[in-house]
mmCIF file of C-alpha atoms and ligand atoms in Angstrom:
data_model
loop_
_atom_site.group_PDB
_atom_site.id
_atom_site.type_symbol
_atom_site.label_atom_id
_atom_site.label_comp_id
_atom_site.label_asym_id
_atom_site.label_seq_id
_atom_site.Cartn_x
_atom_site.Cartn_y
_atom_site.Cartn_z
ATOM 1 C CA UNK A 274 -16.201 -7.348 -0.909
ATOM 2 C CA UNK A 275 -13.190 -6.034 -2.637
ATOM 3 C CA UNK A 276 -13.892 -3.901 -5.607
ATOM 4 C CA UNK A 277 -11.672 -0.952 -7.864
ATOM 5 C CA UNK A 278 -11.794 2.061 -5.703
ATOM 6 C CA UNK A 279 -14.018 5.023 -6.981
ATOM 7 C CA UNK A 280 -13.903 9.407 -6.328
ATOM 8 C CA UNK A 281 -16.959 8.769 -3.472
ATOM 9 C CA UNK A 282 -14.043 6.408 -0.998
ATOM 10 C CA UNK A 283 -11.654 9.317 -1.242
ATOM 11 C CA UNK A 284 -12.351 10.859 2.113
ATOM 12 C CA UNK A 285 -13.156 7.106 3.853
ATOM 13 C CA UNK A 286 -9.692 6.176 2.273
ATOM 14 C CA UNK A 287 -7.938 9.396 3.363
ATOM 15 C CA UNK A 288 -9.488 8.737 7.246
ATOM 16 C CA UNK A 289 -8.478 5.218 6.970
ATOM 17 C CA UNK A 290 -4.718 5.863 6.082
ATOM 18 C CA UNK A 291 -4.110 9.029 8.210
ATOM 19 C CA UNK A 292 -5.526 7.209 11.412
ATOM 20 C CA UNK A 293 -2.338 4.748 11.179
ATOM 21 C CA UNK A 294 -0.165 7.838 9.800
ATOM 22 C CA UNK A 295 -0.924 9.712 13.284
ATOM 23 C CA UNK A 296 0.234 6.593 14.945
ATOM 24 C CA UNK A 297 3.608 6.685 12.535
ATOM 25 C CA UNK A 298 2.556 3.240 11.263
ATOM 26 C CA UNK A 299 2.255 4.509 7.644
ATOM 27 C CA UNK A 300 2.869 7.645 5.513
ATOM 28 C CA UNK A 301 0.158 9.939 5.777
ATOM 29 C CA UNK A 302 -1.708 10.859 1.852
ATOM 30 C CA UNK A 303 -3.075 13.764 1.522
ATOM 31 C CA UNK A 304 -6.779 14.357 0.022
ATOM 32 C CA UNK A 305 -5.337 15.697 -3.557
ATOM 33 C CA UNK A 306 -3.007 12.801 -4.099
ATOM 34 C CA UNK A 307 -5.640 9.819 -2.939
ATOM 35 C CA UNK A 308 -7.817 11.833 -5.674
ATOM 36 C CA UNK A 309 -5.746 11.853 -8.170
ATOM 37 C CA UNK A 310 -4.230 8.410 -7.676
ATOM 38 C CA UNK A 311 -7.930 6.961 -7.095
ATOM 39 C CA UNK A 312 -7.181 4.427 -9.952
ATOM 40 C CA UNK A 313 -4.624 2.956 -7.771
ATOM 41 C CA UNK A 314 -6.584 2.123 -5.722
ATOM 42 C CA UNK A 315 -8.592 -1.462 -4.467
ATOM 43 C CA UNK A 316 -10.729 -0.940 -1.371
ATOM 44 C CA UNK A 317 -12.744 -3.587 1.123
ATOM 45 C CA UNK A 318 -15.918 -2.635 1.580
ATOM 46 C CA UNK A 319 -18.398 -3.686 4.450
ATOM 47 C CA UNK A 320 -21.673 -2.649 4.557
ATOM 48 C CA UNK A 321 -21.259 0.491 2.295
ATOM 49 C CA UNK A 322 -18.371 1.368 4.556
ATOM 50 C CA UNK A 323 -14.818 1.102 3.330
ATOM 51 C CA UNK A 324 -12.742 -1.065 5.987
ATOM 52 C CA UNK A 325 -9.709 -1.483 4.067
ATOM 53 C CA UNK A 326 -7.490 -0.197 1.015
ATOM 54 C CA UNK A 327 -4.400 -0.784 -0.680
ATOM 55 C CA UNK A 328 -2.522 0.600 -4.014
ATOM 56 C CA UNK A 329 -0.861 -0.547 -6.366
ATOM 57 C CA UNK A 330 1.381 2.289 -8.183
ATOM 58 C CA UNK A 331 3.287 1.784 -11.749
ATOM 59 C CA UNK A 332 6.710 3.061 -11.150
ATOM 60 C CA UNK A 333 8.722 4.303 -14.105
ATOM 61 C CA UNK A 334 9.355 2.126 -17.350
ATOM 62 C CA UNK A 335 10.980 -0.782 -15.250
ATOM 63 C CA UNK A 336 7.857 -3.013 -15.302
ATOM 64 C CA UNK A 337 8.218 -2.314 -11.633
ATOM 65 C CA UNK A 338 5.079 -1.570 -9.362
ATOM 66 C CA UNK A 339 4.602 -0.601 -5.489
ATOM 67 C CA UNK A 340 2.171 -1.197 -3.167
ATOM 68 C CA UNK A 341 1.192 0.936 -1.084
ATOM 69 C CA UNK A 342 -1.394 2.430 1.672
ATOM 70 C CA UNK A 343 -2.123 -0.941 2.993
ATOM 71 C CA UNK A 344 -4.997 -0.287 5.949
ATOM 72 C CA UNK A 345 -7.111 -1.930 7.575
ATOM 73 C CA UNK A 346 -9.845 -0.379 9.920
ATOM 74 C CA UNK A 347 -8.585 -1.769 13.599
ATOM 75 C CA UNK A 348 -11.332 -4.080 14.485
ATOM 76 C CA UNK A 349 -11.720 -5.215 11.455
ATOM 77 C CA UNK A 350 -7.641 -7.412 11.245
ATOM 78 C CA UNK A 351 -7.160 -10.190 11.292
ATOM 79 C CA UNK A 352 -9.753 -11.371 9.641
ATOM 80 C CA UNK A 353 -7.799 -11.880 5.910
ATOM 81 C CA UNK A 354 -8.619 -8.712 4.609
ATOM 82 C CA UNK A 355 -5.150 -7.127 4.275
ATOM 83 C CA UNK A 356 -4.339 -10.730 2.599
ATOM 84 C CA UNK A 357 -7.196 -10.247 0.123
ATOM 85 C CA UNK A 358 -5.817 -6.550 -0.730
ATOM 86 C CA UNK A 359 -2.649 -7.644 -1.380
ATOM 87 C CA UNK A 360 -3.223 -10.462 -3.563
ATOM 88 C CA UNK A 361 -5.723 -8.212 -5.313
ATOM 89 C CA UNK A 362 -2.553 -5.864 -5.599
ATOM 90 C CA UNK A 363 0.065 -8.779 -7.063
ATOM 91 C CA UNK A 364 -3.205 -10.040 -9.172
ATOM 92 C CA UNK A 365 -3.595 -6.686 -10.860
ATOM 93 C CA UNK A 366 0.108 -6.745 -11.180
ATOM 94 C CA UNK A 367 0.130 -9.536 -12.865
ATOM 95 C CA UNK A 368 -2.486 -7.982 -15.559
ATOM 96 C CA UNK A 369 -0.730 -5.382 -16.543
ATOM 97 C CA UNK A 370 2.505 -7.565 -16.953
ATOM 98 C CA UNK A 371 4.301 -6.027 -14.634
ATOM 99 C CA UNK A 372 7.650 -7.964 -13.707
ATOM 100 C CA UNK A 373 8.296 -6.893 -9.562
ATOM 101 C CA UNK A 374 6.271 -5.459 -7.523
ATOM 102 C CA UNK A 375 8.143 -3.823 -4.452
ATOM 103 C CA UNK A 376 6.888 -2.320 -0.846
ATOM 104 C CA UNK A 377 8.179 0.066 1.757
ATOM 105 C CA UNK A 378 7.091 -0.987 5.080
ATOM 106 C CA UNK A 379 7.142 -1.243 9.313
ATOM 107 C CA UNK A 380 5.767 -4.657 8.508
ATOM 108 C CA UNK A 381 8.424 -6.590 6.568
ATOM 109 C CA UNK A 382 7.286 -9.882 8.260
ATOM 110 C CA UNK A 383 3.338 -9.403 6.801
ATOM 111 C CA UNK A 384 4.754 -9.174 3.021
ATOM 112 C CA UNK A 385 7.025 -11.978 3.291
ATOM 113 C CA UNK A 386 4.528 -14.456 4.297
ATOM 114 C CA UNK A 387 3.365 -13.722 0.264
ATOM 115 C CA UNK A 388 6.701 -14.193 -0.423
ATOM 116 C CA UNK A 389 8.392 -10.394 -0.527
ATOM 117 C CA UNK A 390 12.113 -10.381 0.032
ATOM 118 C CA UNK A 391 14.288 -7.807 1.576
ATOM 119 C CA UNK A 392 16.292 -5.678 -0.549
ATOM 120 C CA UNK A 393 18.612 -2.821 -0.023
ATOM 121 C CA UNK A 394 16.545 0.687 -0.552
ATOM 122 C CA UNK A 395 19.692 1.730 -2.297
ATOM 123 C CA UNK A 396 18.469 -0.600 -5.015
ATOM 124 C CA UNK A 397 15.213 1.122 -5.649
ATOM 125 C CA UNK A 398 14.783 3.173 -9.030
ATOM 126 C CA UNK A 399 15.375 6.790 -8.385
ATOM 127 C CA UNK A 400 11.933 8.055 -8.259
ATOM 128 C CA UNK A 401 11.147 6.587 -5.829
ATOM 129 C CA UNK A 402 13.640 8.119 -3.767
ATOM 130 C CA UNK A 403 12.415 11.603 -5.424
ATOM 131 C CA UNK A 404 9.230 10.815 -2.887
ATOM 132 C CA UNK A 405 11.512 9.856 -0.061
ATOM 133 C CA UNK A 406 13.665 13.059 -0.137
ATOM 134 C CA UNK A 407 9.917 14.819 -0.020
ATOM 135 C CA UNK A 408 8.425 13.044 3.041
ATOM 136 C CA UNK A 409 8.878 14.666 6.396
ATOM 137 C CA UNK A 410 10.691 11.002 7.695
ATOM 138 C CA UNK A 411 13.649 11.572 5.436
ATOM 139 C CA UNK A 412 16.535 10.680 5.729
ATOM 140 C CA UNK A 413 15.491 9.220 9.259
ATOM 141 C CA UNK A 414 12.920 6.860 7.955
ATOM 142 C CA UNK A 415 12.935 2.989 9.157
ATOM 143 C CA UNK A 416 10.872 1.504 6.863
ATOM 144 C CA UNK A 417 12.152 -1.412 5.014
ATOM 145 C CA UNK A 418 12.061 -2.524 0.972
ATOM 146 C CA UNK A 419 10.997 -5.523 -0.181
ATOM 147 C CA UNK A 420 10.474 -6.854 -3.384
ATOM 148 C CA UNK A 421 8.826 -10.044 -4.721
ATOM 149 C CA UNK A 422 8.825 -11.085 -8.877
ATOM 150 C CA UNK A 423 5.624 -11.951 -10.599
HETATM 151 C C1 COA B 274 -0.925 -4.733 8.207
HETATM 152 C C2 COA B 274 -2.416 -4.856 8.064
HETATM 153 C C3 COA B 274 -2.851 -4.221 6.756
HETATM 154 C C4 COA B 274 -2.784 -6.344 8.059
HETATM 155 O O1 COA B 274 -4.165 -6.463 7.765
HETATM 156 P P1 COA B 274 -5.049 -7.657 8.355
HETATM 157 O O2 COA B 274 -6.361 -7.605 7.671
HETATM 158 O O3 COA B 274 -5.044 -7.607 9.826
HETATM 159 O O4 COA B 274 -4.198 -8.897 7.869
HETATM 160 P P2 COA B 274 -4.747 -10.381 7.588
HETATM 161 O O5 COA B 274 -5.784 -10.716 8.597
HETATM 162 O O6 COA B 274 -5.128 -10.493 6.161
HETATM 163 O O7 COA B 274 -3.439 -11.214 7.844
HETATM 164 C C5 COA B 274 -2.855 -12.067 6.888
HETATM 165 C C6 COA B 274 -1.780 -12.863 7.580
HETATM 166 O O8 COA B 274 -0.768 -11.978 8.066
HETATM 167 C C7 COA B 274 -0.640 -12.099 9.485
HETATM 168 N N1 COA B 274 -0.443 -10.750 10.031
HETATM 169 C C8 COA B 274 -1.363 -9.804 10.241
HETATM 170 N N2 COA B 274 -0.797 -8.690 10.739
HETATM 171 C C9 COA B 274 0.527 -8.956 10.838
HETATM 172 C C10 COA B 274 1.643 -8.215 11.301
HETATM 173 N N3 COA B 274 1.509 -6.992 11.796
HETATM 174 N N4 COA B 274 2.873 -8.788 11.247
HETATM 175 C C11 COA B 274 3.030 -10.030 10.777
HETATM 176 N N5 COA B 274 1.991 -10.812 10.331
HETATM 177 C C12 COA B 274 0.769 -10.274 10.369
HETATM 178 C C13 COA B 274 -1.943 -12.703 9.963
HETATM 179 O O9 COA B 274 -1.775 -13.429 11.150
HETATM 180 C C14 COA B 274 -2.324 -13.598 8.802
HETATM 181 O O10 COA B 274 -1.658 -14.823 8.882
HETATM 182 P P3 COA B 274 -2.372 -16.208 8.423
HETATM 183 O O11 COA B 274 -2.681 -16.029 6.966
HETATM 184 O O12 COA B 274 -1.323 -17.226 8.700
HETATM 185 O O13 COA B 274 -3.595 -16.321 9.268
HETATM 186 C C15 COA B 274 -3.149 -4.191 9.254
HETATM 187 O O14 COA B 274 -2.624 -4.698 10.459
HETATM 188 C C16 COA B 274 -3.040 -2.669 9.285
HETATM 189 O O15 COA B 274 -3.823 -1.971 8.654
HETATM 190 N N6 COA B 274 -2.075 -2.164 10.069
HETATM 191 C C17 COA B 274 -1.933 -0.738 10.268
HETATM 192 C C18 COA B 274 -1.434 -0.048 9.045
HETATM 193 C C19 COA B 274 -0.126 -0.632 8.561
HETATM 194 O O16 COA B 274 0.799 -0.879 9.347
HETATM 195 N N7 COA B 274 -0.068 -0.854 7.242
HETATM 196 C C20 COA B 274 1.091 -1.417 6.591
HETATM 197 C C21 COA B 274 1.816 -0.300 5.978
HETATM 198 S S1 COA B 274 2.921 -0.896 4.761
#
């Protein structure tokens, strides 16, 4: 079931994300900023146990959103739950009228299957490269930008 994430998936959320981040599949959140962006977030839960998340950040005054944290436990893919949080993601996008919706990823070949398209990062508002210039990656980091309009 997907469902709004709440203050009690916090830590599931945080052990979900930083698994991948050890593996350098995604950035690593800390505990604070999964807190305090908890409204962000949409989570799959299984049994009372979180299995999956995703976020889906306003950025700026652009009507421009990001996705972001996309995880799913490992023996739980493939199974069309990263599909579900996504289209949760461009759903809730849609809602609060925002106009693009954009994603930094490993895995450009996962968002364009809902139709993302590669864009230069260079085209990316500026805060968002205030977070890149503070992540330990930069300015070696190989993810890729995508973008897709609502
Ligand atoms: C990426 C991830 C979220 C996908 O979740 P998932 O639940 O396995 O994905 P789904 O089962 O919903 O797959 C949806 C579709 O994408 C395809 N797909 C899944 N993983 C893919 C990948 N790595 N690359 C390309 N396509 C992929 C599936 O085959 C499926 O296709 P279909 O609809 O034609 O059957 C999951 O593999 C994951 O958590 N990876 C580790 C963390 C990570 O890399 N996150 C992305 C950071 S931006």
């Amino acid at each position: 079931m997907i469902r709004k994430a709440n203050i009690k998936d916090v830590k599931q959320i945080h052990k979900l994300i930083n698994y991948f981040a050890a593996k350098d599949l995604m950035i690593a959140r800390s505990l604070n900023e999964l807190y305090e962006n908890i409204r962000d977030f949409w989570v799959y839960e299984e049994k009372s146990k979180v299995v999956g998340c995703a976020a889906l950040h306003v950025v700026g005054w652009q009507e421009l959103a990001e996705i972001k944290s996309l995880a799913v436990e490992k023996r739980r893919q493939r199974k069309g739950i990263g599909k579900s949080l996504v289209l949760k993601c461009l759903e809730e996008a849609s809602t609060l009228a925002v106009k693009k919706v954009f994603c930094l990823t490993y895995l450009p070949e996962f968002f364009m299957r809902f139709g993302f398209k590669k864009i230069d990062k260079s085209k990316l508002p500026h805060k968002v490269w205030i977070e890149c210039c503070n992540c330990p990656k930069f300015p070696d980091c190989k993810e890729i930008a995508l973008v897709k309009e609502i």
